Structure formats: structure tokens, C-alpha cells
Amino acid sequence: MTWVEGATGSPYGVHNLPYGVFTHGGRGPRIGTRVGDFVLDLDGAEAADLILAGGALRQPTLNAFLRLGRAQWAAVRQRIIELLTEPEHRPAVQPLLIPVAEVEMALPFEVGDYVDFYSSEHHAANVGRIFRPNQPPLLPNWKHLPIGYHGRAGTVVVSGTPITRPCGQRSTPDGPVYGPSIRLDIEAEVGFVVGVPSALGERVPVDRFAEHVFGVVLVNDWSARDIQAWEYQPLGPFLGKSFATSISPWVVPLDALAHAWTPAPVQDPPVLDYLRDEPHLGLDLRLAVDWNGTRVSEPPFSTMYWTPAQQLAHLTVNGASLRTGDLYASGTVSGERRDQVGSFLELTWGGREPVRLADGSTRTFLEDGDTVTISATAPGPDGATVALGEVTGTILPAAV
Ligand code: CA
């Protein structure tokens, strides 16, 4: 039980406590945690010696805090819980609470490298059927390694940032043309935020996932399907993806997701030893996609074929080092049903089956002015719910 008004029973109760960076009252970006409908100013809390984190909470991004490692993450979290639950702390802490409606959220961490996986079997098979209709839906390597590519860290933006429709080349029967994308799409994904770095040449085995990964954000990996379809062979996604990737402003620590681990789908054929995780667990995150306010899909993250520990082991198995602030995303989260898919490419089956929104209009891909919001919840302790911060974005016309 917390003394913070309205926070008991909230999906942002003291069992959650995600970290973010906010601005308020004309002051520069500061680190905070969300509790109920308030942001606790952690910069102010450390300045007042209410929390000891060696100055890591007095920074304009989370990176210094992310670098501290699991023991200190746990200690700071425990101290915040004490401050928000023990009535004796209320006089000192209450002045550091700011209504969440009054703050503006910033990008929570400086993104190091950005990697995007492709770990939903349903999504990969759907895309295979749509893009390569006369071939097996999964390529031969898909069940042997988590497929991924390196994305563009510099265009990762915080939720709420408007997304300008990208321009590029697309293929037409008369040859390639240049112009605004006409098949602009979303990808609902879950991103994992690396805290503790690794050395060049070092591998991070599956059982050291929690030593390195701090927490989770929601990701919208905006995708221009027409640009993508023309450019992606043989080297993979490029300009169809790199124009913007949105993340939620709140990083939910793994410590808040302890009750969300659930058995991941059985892997057949068996994976190579370095990818074998025992137990083989994914996260029971329940995503939701709202298109101009109409709920169009509820992708279940628990169906992902490759787990975040396997993804981390794979992306370092060649000795590539991790940096604090590295972000690796899961790939589009799609369940087996049409109302569980994480992209509009799948929802409208390549644009052939439009969806109807609540205002009566229909859509295949995104139109200018459209807003997409991805949210998610997870099971918490004692029947509680953990909310992940929303990631939202509105499409602006192309800058032609
Ligand atoms: Ca993606």
C-alpha cells in the first residue's frame, strides 16, 4: 500500500515504478518514476539525499543509472518503494510528486545501437505468404536463429513525436518512381534496454540476460512497405524502416515483470547449444493497437518463438560488444488470429482487405493525420496489473 493518492490499485502502483525522463516548469530534463497519476522527481529525491545512487539519478538521461547494474537497480527500487509506502517519508517526498498531466516526457535514454529482430513465427509466416506467395512461408534459417538486422539508433524517438511520411523509391509496372510512401505501416514490438555493457569479444550467454538487460519499452517500428518491398533484397531493411522508430517514454524494469514470465512456445527443431535457455521463458505482455481510437488488434507477446535471452545471446555470439543504452526490439508481435497481428500489412492482408474504423471510414495503410497508439499490460503480483507506457504517433504529410 502506498500513501500516494489514487496509486493503490493503479497499473502504475508501487509494483511497477517505470523510469523515464521528463521536463516540467521550464526546467531541463530530469529522471522520474511514475506512481499512479504522478511522476516522482528522482533528481530531486537524490539531491535531497532521500536516495543514494552516486549521482546517477541527477542526469538528463537514464544511461548512468542503466550502467550501475542489477544490485544497484534493485537497491534504488527498494528505496523508492520505502519512500512511497512508509508514512514517515511522506512529508519529504510529497513535494516531489508532479501530476503526470503536467509533464512532458523526453527520450528516456541515449540509444546506443538499435537492433530489430523478427521473432514472431506468425508474423514471419504471414509476411512470407504476402511477399513471397509461391514459396514456403518461413525461410530455411528461421527456426535455427533469431533473424535480425541493425537499425538506425539516431531516429529512435519518444512517444508523441509526429512522424513525417517518408519518401523513397517504390516499384511500379512502369519502373521505379520516387515519392511519398503509399503503404505506410506500423509494427507493434517490445524493446529490451541494455544497461550493463560487455567487452568486445565477450559472449553474453542466455543465463546472463538479467545481468545486462535493465527493462522493457514498447516500440512502434514504423515501416514503409512499398519502399521496403523494392529495396530489401538482398541486404534487408533500409530506408523503409530507418526514418523513425517510436518508443514508449517509460522503461519498465525487469524487476516489475517478475510475475509475467511464462513458458515460451516449444522450439522444434531443437536449437544449437548457445541458444538453449532452461527454463525457456517469454513474457506475458498483452499488447493493444488503437488506430484513430479504434482497437484493431491485441497482439500476445507470449507467442513469440524466440525469447529475449536467446536474442541477446545471439546478438553477442560473434563477440560483438554491448553498450549501455543499446536497444533491441522483438520484431512485430503477431498472434495466430487476424485480430492479434502487429502490423497493418497483416491486418489488411497486403492492403487487399480494408478495415473499418469506428468513424465509419476504412483503411488499408496509414493516411496523413492518422494516430496509432500501442499499449500493453502484464500480470503483476497478487493479481495486480503492470502497465507499460503507451507509444503513440501521428502521421504528418510528406515533406515534398
Ligand atoms: Ca520491425
mmCIF file of C-alpha atoms in Angstrom, residues 72-333:
data_model
loop_
_atom_site.group_PDB
_atom_site.id
_atom_site.type_symbol
_atom_site.label_atom_id
_atom_site.label_comp_id
_atom_site.label_asym_id
_atom_site.label_seq_id
_atom_site.Cartn_x
_atom_site.Cartn_y
_atom_site.Cartn_z
ATOM 1 C CA GLN A 72 22.069 -1.143 -7.529
ATOM 2 C CA TRP A 73 18.937 -1.191 -9.684
ATOM 3 C CA ALA A 74 17.341 -3.385 -7.023
ATOM 4 C CA ALA A 75 18.579 -1.220 -4.150
ATOM 5 C CA VAL A 76 17.250 2.002 -5.702
ATOM 6 C CA ARG A 77 13.923 0.344 -6.468
ATOM 7 C CA GLN A 78 13.653 -0.911 -2.889
ATOM 8 C CA ARG A 79 14.397 2.565 -1.567
ATOM 9 C CA ILE A 80 11.756 4.174 -3.828
ATOM 10 C CA ILE A 81 9.207 1.630 -2.575
ATOM 11 C CA GLU A 82 10.101 2.549 1.019
ATOM 12 C CA LEU A 83 9.718 6.243 0.293
ATOM 13 C CA LEU A 84 6.314 5.743 -1.298
ATOM 14 C CA THR A 85 4.899 3.303 1.239
ATOM 15 C CA GLU A 86 6.220 4.327 4.660
ATOM 16 C CA PRO A 87 4.147 7.242 6.008
ATOM 17 C CA GLU A 88 7.133 8.772 7.806
ATOM 18 C CA HIS A 89 8.647 9.689 4.420
ATOM 19 C CA ARG A 90 5.541 11.441 3.154
ATOM 20 C CA PRO A 91 6.404 14.990 4.304
ATOM 21 C CA ALA A 92 9.727 14.927 2.447
ATOM 22 C CA VAL A 93 8.536 13.073 -0.661
ATOM 23 C CA GLN A 94 5.099 14.596 -1.294
ATOM 24 C CA PRO A 95 6.569 17.876 -2.632
ATOM 25 C CA LEU A 96 8.490 15.851 -5.239
ATOM 26 C CA LEU A 97 5.317 14.434 -6.817
ATOM 27 C CA ILE A 98 4.143 16.153 -10.000
ATOM 28 C CA PRO A 99 0.853 15.331 -11.765
ATOM 29 C CA VAL A 100 1.714 13.312 -14.858
ATOM 30 C CA ALA A 101 -0.592 15.522 -16.929
ATOM 31 C CA GLU A 102 1.716 18.485 -16.236
ATOM 32 C CA VAL A 103 4.944 16.954 -17.514
ATOM 33 C CA GLU A 104 6.335 16.427 -20.963
ATOM 34 C CA MET A 105 8.190 13.181 -21.490
ATOM 35 C CA ALA A 106 11.546 13.040 -23.282
ATOM 36 C CA LEU A 107 13.519 10.185 -24.823
ATOM 37 C CA PRO A 108 14.436 8.235 -21.657
ATOM 38 C CA PHE A 109 17.939 7.133 -22.653
ATOM 39 C CA GLU A 110 20.531 7.875 -25.271
ATOM 40 C CA VAL A 111 20.154 4.970 -27.655
ATOM 41 C CA GLY A 112 23.389 3.099 -28.343
ATOM 42 C CA ASP A 113 22.916 0.569 -31.089
ATOM 43 C CA TYR A 114 19.459 -0.402 -32.268
ATOM 44 C CA VAL A 115 18.809 -3.974 -33.371
ATOM 45 C CA ASP A 116 15.483 -5.231 -34.640
ATOM 46 C CA PHE A 117 14.628 -8.923 -34.565
ATOM 47 C CA TYR A 118 11.926 -10.849 -36.397
ATOM 48 C CA SER A 119 10.912 -13.357 -33.759
ATOM 49 C CA SER A 120 7.174 -13.962 -34.207
ATOM 50 C CA GLU A 121 6.558 -17.120 -36.193
ATOM 51 C CA HIS A 122 3.044 -15.946 -37.087
ATOM 52 C CA HIS A 123 4.352 -12.591 -38.347
ATOM 53 C CA ALA A 124 7.241 -14.095 -40.303
ATOM 54 C CA ALA A 125 4.928 -16.662 -41.911
ATOM 55 C CA ASN A 126 2.306 -14.033 -42.757
ATOM 56 C CA VAL A 127 4.892 -11.744 -44.338
ATOM 57 C CA GLY A 128 6.309 -14.704 -46.260
ATOM 58 C CA ARG A 129 2.863 -15.540 -47.627
ATOM 59 C CA ILE A 130 2.225 -11.901 -48.631
ATOM 60 C CA PHE A 131 5.681 -11.042 -50.070
ATOM 61 C CA ARG A 132 6.704 -14.470 -51.452
ATOM 62 C CA PRO A 133 3.391 -16.216 -52.166
ATOM 63 C CA ASN A 134 4.741 -19.202 -54.088
ATOM 64 C CA GLN A 135 7.453 -20.198 -51.643
ATOM 65 C CA PRO A 136 7.477 -21.777 -48.157
ATOM 66 C CA PRO A 137 6.397 -19.004 -45.726
ATOM 67 C CA LEU A 138 9.466 -19.390 -43.495
ATOM 68 C CA LEU A 139 12.984 -19.289 -44.925
ATOM 69 C CA PRO A 140 15.227 -22.285 -44.046
ATOM 70 C CA ASN A 141 17.204 -20.429 -41.350
ATOM 71 C CA TRP A 142 14.225 -19.047 -39.428
ATOM 72 C CA LYS A 143 13.896 -21.765 -36.758
ATOM 73 C CA HIS A 144 17.662 -22.023 -36.230
ATOM 74 C CA LEU A 145 18.498 -18.448 -35.280
ATOM 75 C CA PRO A 146 16.686 -15.253 -34.281
ATOM 76 C CA ILE A 147 16.738 -13.251 -37.520
ATOM 77 C CA GLY A 148 17.592 -9.591 -37.039
ATOM 78 C CA TYR A 149 19.224 -6.531 -38.566
ATOM 79 C CA HIS A 150 20.894 -3.362 -37.346
ATOM 80 C CA GLY A 151 18.581 -0.372 -37.400
ATOM 81 C CA ARG A 152 19.159 3.340 -37.071
ATOM 82 C CA ALA A 153 19.643 4.431 -33.459
ATOM 83 C CA GLY A 154 19.622 8.151 -34.301
ATOM 84 C CA THR A 155 15.995 8.091 -35.434
ATOM 85 C CA VAL A 156 14.574 6.424 -32.334
ATOM 86 C CA VAL A 157 12.096 8.987 -30.973
ATOM 87 C CA VAL A 158 9.948 9.242 -27.899
ATOM 88 C CA SER A 159 6.218 8.571 -27.994
ATOM 89 C CA GLY A 160 4.233 11.578 -29.186
ATOM 90 C CA THR A 161 6.812 12.688 -31.731
ATOM 91 C CA PRO A 162 4.992 13.349 -35.052
ATOM 92 C CA ILE A 163 6.030 11.030 -37.880
ATOM 93 C CA THR A 164 6.570 12.628 -41.279
ATOM 94 C CA ARG A 165 5.511 10.340 -44.110
ATOM 95 C CA PRO A 166 8.741 9.126 -45.720
ATOM 96 C CA CYS A 167 9.573 9.487 -49.380
ATOM 97 C CA GLY A 168 11.535 6.990 -51.379
ATOM 98 C CA GLN A 169 11.612 4.655 -54.331
ATOM 99 C CA ARG A 170 8.868 2.180 -54.983
ATOM 100 C CA SER A 171 8.413 -0.246 -57.820
ATOM 101 C CA THR A 172 5.629 0.204 -60.381
ATOM 102 C CA PRO A 173 4.853 -1.746 -63.585
ATOM 103 C CA ASP A 174 6.491 1.135 -65.459
ATOM 104 C CA GLY A 175 9.639 1.057 -63.377
ATOM 105 C CA PRO A 176 10.698 2.673 -60.112
ATOM 106 C CA VAL A 177 9.264 6.033 -59.090
ATOM 107 C CA TYR A 178 10.151 8.442 -56.283
ATOM 108 C CA GLY A 179 7.587 9.971 -53.942
ATOM 109 C CA PRO A 180 5.760 9.710 -50.626
ATOM 110 C CA SER A 181 5.191 6.174 -49.386
ATOM 111 C CA ILE A 182 1.657 4.989 -50.133
ATOM 112 C CA ARG A 183 1.881 1.884 -47.918
ATOM 113 C CA LEU A 184 2.926 3.327 -44.565
ATOM 114 C CA ASP A 185 2.523 0.822 -41.740
ATOM 115 C CA ILE A 186 3.245 0.155 -38.094
ATOM 116 C CA GLU A 187 4.993 -2.691 -36.312
ATOM 117 C CA ALA A 188 3.942 -3.307 -32.704
ATOM 118 C CA GLU A 189 7.012 -4.565 -30.870
ATOM 119 C CA VAL A 190 8.618 -4.881 -27.458
ATOM 120 C CA GLY A 191 12.078 -3.396 -26.942
ATOM 121 C CA PHE A 192 14.741 -4.509 -24.459
ATOM 122 C CA VAL A 193 17.065 -1.891 -22.983
ATOM 123 C CA VAL A 194 20.670 -2.877 -22.241
ATOM 124 C CA GLY A 195 22.142 -1.491 -19.040
ATOM 125 C CA VAL A 196 25.453 -3.227 -18.354
ATOM 126 C CA PRO A 197 27.867 -3.306 -21.297
ATOM 127 C CA SER A 198 30.010 -6.260 -22.405
ATOM 128 C CA ALA A 199 33.540 -6.332 -23.741
ATOM 129 C CA LEU A 200 34.430 -6.754 -27.385
ATOM 130 C CA GLY A 201 34.998 -10.471 -27.921
ATOM 131 C CA GLU A 202 32.863 -11.469 -24.948
ATOM 132 C CA ARG A 203 29.718 -13.558 -25.362
ATOM 133 C CA VAL A 204 26.673 -12.977 -23.187
ATOM 134 C CA PRO A 205 25.124 -16.409 -22.631
ATOM 135 C CA VAL A 206 21.382 -16.887 -22.221
ATOM 136 C CA ASP A 207 21.644 -17.202 -18.438
ATOM 137 C CA ARG A 208 23.218 -13.743 -18.082
ATOM 138 C CA PHE A 209 20.326 -11.899 -19.716
ATOM 139 C CA ALA A 210 19.138 -10.314 -16.450
ATOM 140 C CA GLU A 211 22.653 -9.088 -15.592
ATOM 141 C CA HIS A 212 22.733 -6.955 -18.715
ATOM 142 C CA VAL A 213 19.154 -6.059 -19.573
ATOM 143 C CA PHE A 214 17.521 -3.403 -17.430
ATOM 144 C CA GLY A 215 13.983 -3.291 -18.726
ATOM 145 C CA VAL A 216 11.383 -3.029 -21.428
ATOM 146 C CA VAL A 217 9.787 -0.372 -23.634
ATOM 147 C CA LEU A 218 7.051 -0.586 -26.234
ATOM 148 C CA VAL A 219 8.174 0.057 -29.783
ATOM 149 C CA ASN A 220 6.428 1.165 -32.958
ATOM 150 C CA ASP A 221 8.803 0.299 -35.783
ATOM 151 C CA TRP A 222 7.161 2.417 -38.496
ATOM 152 C CA SER A 223 7.568 0.722 -41.876
ATOM 153 C CA ALA A 224 7.056 1.913 -45.460
ATOM 154 C CA ARG A 225 6.055 -1.338 -47.149
ATOM 155 C CA ASP A 226 6.391 -0.084 -50.720
ATOM 156 C CA ILE A 227 9.909 1.234 -50.123
ATOM 157 C CA GLN A 228 10.750 -1.928 -48.176
ATOM 158 C CA ALA A 229 9.460 -4.359 -50.821
ATOM 159 C CA TRP A 230 11.578 -2.749 -53.543
ATOM 160 C CA GLU A 231 14.823 -2.351 -51.563
ATOM 161 C CA TYR A 232 15.014 -5.284 -49.142
ATOM 162 C CA GLN A 233 16.689 -7.949 -51.279
ATOM 163 C CA PRO A 234 19.440 -8.975 -50.820
ATOM 164 C CA LEU A 235 20.598 -6.991 -47.756
ATOM 165 C CA GLY A 236 17.392 -6.424 -45.794
ATOM 166 C CA PRO A 237 15.506 -3.404 -44.445
ATOM 167 C CA PHE A 238 16.989 0.039 -45.036
ATOM 168 C CA LEU A 239 15.139 3.280 -45.842
ATOM 169 C CA GLY A 240 11.734 1.649 -45.478
ATOM 170 C CA LYS A 241 12.470 1.423 -41.738
ATOM 171 C CA SER A 242 15.117 3.986 -40.817
ATOM 172 C CA PHE A 243 13.026 7.179 -40.973
ATOM 173 C CA ALA A 244 11.603 6.760 -37.438
ATOM 174 C CA THR A 245 11.152 4.260 -34.622
ATOM 175 C CA SER A 246 8.995 5.339 -31.676
ATOM 176 C CA ILE A 247 9.411 4.074 -28.115
ATOM 177 C CA SER A 248 7.316 4.489 -25.000
ATOM 178 C CA PRO A 249 8.623 7.089 -22.532
ATOM 179 C CA TRP A 250 8.612 4.729 -19.538
ATOM 180 C CA VAL A 251 11.193 1.951 -19.187
ATOM 181 C CA VAL A 252 9.591 -0.804 -17.123
ATOM 182 C CA PRO A 253 12.318 -2.580 -15.133
ATOM 183 C CA LEU A 254 12.549 -6.371 -15.331
ATOM 184 C CA ASP A 255 12.010 -6.299 -11.557
ATOM 185 C CA ALA A 256 8.424 -5.151 -12.218
ATOM 186 C CA LEU A 257 7.837 -8.056 -14.611
ATOM 187 C CA ALA A 258 8.826 -10.906 -12.278
ATOM 188 C CA HIS A 259 5.268 -12.308 -12.418
ATOM 189 C CA ALA A 260 4.997 -12.059 -16.194
ATOM 190 C CA TRP A 261 7.422 -14.811 -17.208
ATOM 191 C CA THR A 262 5.649 -17.673 -18.934
ATOM 192 C CA PRO A 263 6.743 -20.741 -20.933
ATOM 193 C CA ALA A 264 7.625 -19.787 -24.500
ATOM 194 C CA PRO A 265 6.496 -21.915 -27.464
ATOM 195 C CA VAL A 266 8.308 -25.247 -27.792
ATOM 196 C CA GLN A 267 11.131 -24.978 -30.314
ATOM 197 C CA ASP A 268 11.252 -27.706 -32.908
ATOM 198 C CA PRO A 269 13.793 -28.470 -34.322
ATOM 199 C CA PRO A 270 15.968 -28.147 -31.207
ATOM 200 C CA VAL A 271 18.212 -25.073 -31.224
ATOM 201 C CA LEU A 272 22.004 -25.062 -31.020
ATOM 202 C CA ASP A 273 23.507 -25.192 -27.532
ATOM 203 C CA TYR A 274 24.316 -21.488 -27.243
ATOM 204 C CA LEU A 275 20.625 -20.683 -27.810
ATOM 205 C CA ARG A 276 19.242 -23.236 -25.354
ATOM 206 C CA ASP A 277 17.622 -21.489 -22.404
ATOM 207 C CA GLU A 278 16.406 -23.503 -19.435
ATOM 208 C CA PRO A 279 13.763 -22.653 -18.467
ATOM 209 C CA HIS A 280 12.604 -21.399 -21.855
ATOM 210 C CA LEU A 281 10.554 -18.369 -20.848
ATOM 211 C CA GLY A 282 8.916 -15.461 -22.589
ATOM 212 C CA LEU A 283 6.906 -12.571 -21.188
ATOM 213 C CA ASP A 284 3.126 -12.487 -20.918
ATOM 214 C CA LEU A 285 2.741 -8.951 -22.251
ATOM 215 C CA ARG A 286 -0.665 -8.234 -23.760
ATOM 216 C CA LEU A 287 -0.363 -5.559 -26.407
ATOM 217 C CA ALA A 288 -3.155 -3.483 -27.899
ATOM 218 C CA VAL A 289 -3.158 -1.416 -31.095
ATOM 219 C CA ASP A 290 -5.549 1.531 -31.451
ATOM 220 C CA TRP A 291 -5.938 3.203 -34.874
ATOM 221 C CA ASN A 292 -7.559 6.638 -34.537
ATOM 222 C CA GLY A 293 -9.108 5.366 -31.301
ATOM 223 C CA THR A 294 -10.442 2.090 -32.726
ATOM 224 C CA ARG A 295 -8.964 -1.038 -31.154
ATOM 225 C CA VAL A 296 -7.883 -3.083 -34.184
ATOM 226 C CA SER A 297 -5.649 -5.732 -32.637
ATOM 227 C CA GLU A 298 -4.421 -7.303 -29.407
ATOM 228 C CA PRO A 299 -1.086 -8.997 -30.087
ATOM 229 C CA PRO A 300 0.054 -11.548 -27.464
ATOM 230 C CA PHE A 301 3.797 -11.286 -26.766
ATOM 231 C CA SER A 302 3.747 -14.703 -25.069
ATOM 232 C CA THR A 303 3.516 -16.326 -28.524
ATOM 233 C CA MET A 304 6.970 -15.115 -29.616
ATOM 234 C CA TYR A 305 9.107 -18.021 -30.855
ATOM 235 C CA TRP A 306 12.477 -16.590 -29.775
ATOM 236 C CA THR A 307 12.927 -15.287 -26.229
ATOM 237 C CA PRO A 308 14.730 -12.052 -25.264
ATOM 238 C CA ALA A 309 17.511 -14.095 -23.607
ATOM 239 C CA GLN A 310 18.060 -16.029 -26.834
ATOM 240 C CA GLN A 311 18.077 -12.807 -28.832
ATOM 241 C CA LEU A 312 20.755 -11.305 -26.558
ATOM 242 C CA ALA A 313 22.872 -14.469 -26.692
ATOM 243 C CA HIS A 314 22.617 -14.500 -30.463
ATOM 244 C CA LEU A 315 23.487 -10.855 -30.999
ATOM 245 C CA THR A 316 26.690 -11.258 -28.949
ATOM 246 C CA VAL A 317 27.694 -14.787 -30.020
ATOM 247 C CA ASN A 318 30.146 -13.407 -32.560
ATOM 248 C CA GLY A 319 31.840 -11.297 -29.887
ATOM 249 C CA ALA A 320 30.019 -8.055 -30.708
ATOM 250 C CA SER A 321 30.030 -5.896 -27.588
ATOM 251 C CA LEU A 322 27.053 -4.336 -25.841
ATOM 252 C CA ARG A 323 26.850 -0.679 -24.920
ATOM 253 C CA THR A 324 24.746 0.937 -22.269
ATOM 254 C CA GLY A 325 21.610 2.192 -23.982
ATOM 255 C CA ASP A 326 21.569 -0.478 -26.672
ATOM 256 C CA LEU A 327 18.022 -1.253 -27.695
ATOM 257 C CA TYR A 328 16.942 -4.497 -29.256
ATOM 258 C CA ALA A 329 13.375 -4.933 -30.388
ATOM 259 C CA SER A 330 11.498 -8.202 -30.625
ATOM 260 C CA GLY A 331 10.157 -7.881 -34.124
ATOM 261 C CA THR A 332 6.492 -7.442 -34.896
ATOM 262 C CA VAL A 333 4.315 -9.242 -32.369
#
